[in-house]
PDB file of C-alpha atoms in Angstrom:
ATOM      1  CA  UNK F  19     161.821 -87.782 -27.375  1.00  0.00           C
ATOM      2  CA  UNK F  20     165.206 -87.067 -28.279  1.00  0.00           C
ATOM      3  CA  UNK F  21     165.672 -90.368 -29.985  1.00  0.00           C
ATOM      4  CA  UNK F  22     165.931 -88.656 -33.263  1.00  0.00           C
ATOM      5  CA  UNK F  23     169.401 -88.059 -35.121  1.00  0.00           C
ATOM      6  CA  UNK F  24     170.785 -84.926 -35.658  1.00  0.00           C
ATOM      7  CA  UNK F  25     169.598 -83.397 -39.145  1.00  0.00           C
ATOM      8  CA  UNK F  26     173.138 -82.711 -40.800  1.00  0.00           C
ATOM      9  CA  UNK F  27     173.216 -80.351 -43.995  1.00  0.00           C
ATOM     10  CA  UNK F  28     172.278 -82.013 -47.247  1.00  0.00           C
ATOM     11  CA  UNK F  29     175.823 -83.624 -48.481  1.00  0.00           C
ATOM     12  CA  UNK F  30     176.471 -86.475 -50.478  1.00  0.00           C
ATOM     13  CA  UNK F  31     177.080 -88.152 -47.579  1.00  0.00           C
ATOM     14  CA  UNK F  32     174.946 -91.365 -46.480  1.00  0.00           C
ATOM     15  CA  UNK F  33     172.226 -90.406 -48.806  1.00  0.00           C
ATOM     16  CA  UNK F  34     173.808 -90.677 -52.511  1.00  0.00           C
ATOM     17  CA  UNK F  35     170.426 -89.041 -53.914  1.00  0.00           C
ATOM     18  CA  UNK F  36     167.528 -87.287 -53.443  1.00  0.00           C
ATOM     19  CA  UNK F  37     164.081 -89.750 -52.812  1.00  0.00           C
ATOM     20  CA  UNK F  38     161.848 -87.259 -54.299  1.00  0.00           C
ATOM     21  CA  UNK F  39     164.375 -86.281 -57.228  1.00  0.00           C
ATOM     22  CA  UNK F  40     162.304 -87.375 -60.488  1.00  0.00           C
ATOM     23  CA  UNK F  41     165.350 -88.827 -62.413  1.00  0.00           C
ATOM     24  CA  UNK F  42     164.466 -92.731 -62.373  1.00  0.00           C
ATOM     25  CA  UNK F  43     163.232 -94.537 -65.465  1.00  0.00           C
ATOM     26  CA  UNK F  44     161.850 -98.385 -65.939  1.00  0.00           C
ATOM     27  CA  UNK F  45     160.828-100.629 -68.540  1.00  0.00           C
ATOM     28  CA  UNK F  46     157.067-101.746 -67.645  1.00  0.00           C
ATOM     29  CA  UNK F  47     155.799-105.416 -68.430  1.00  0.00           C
ATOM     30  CA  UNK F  48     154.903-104.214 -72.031  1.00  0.00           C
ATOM     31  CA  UNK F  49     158.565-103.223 -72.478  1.00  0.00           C
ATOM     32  CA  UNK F  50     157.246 -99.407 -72.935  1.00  0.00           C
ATOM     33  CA  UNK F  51     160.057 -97.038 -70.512  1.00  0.00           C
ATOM     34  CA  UNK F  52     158.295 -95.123 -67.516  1.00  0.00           C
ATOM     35  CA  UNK F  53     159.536 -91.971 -65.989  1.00  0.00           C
ATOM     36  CA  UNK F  54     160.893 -89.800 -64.580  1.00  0.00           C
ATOM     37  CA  UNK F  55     159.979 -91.136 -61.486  1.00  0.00           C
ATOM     38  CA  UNK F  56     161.331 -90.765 -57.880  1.00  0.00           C
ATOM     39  CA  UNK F  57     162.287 -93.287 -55.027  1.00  0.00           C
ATOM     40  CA  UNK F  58     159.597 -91.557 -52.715  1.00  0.00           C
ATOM     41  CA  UNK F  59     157.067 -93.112 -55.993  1.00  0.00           C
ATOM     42  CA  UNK F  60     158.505 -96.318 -56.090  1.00  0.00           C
ATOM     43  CA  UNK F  61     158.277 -96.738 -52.666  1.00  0.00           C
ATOM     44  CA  UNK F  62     154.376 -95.277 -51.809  1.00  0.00           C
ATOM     45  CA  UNK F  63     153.963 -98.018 -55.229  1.00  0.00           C
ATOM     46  CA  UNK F  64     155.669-100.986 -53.840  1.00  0.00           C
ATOM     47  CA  UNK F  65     153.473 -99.820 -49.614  1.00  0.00           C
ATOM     48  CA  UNK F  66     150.049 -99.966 -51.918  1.00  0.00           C
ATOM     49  CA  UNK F  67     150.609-103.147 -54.390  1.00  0.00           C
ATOM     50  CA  UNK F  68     151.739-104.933 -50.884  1.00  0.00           C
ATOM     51  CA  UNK F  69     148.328-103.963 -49.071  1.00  0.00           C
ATOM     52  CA  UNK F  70     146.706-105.946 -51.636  1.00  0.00           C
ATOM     53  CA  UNK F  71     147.070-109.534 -51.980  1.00  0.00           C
ATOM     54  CA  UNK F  72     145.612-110.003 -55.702  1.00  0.00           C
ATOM     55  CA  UNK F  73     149.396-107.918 -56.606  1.00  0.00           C
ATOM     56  CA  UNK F  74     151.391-109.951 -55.043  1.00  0.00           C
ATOM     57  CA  UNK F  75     152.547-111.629 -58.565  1.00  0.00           C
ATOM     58  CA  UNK F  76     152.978-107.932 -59.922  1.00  0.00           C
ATOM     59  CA  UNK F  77     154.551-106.594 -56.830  1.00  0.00           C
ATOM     60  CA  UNK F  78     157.582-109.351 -57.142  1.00  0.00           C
ATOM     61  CA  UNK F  79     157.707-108.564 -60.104  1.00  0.00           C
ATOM     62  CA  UNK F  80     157.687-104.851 -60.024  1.00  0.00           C
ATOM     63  CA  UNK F  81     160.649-105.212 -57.016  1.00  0.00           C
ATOM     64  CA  UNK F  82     162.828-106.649 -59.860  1.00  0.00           C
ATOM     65  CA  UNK F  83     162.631-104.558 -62.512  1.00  0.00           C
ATOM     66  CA  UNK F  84     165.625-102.594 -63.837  1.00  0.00           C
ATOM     67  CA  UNK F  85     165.906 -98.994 -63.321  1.00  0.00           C
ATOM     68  CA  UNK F  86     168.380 -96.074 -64.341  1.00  0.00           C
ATOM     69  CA  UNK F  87     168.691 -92.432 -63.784  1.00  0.00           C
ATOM     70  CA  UNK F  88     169.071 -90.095 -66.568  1.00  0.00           C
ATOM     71  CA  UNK F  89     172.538 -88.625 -64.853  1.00  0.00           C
ATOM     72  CA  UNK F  90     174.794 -91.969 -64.987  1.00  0.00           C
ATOM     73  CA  UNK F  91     172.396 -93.875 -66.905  1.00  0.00           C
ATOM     74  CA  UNK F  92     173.547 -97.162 -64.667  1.00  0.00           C
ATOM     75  CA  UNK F  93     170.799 -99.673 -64.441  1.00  0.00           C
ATOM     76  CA  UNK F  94     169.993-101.208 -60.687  1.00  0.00           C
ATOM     77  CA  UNK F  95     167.336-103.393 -60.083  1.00  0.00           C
ATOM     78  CA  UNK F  96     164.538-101.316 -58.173  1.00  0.00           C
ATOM     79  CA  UNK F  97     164.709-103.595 -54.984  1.00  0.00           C
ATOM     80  CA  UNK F  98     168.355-102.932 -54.780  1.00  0.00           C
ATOM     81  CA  UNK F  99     168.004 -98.793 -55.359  1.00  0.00           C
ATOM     82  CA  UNK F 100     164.964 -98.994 -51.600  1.00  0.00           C
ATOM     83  CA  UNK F 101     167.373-100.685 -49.611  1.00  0.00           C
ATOM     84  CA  UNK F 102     168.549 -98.627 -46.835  1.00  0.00           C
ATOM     85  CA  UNK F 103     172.504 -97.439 -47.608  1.00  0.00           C
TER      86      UNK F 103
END
């Protein structure tokens, strides 16, 4: 072992947000808003529509779909918001 970082305090640091905070909303296919959702959800989403290759339209298409949080109301598009900082 020992290959493992250091756990620092929580800080606003590297991480800029919480994964499991539930404060990220979408506009589905049908243009209806989804949410609050976290980036721990979008992520187990994106692991399960990938394990199946009948979603891989939707998947794509899921990746680039806007999202916002309800603090700063920015949009991003969800592929952007999973990539590692």
């Amino acid at each position: 072992g020992g290959g493992e970082p250091a756990r620092a305090p929580a800080a606003p640091s590297a991480t800029m947000f919480d994964e499991n905070a539930k404060v990220w909303f979408y506009r589905d296919p049908a243009g209806n808003q989804q949410g609050p959702c976290s980036v721990a959800q979008f992520k187990l989403w994106i692991t399960n529509m990938a394990r199946d290759p009948n979603l891989a339209a939707q998947l794509e298409q899921f990746k680039s779909v806007d999202v916002w949080d309800i603090e700063s109301l920015r949009s991003v598009q969800l592929i952007t918001l999973l990539r590692p900082s």
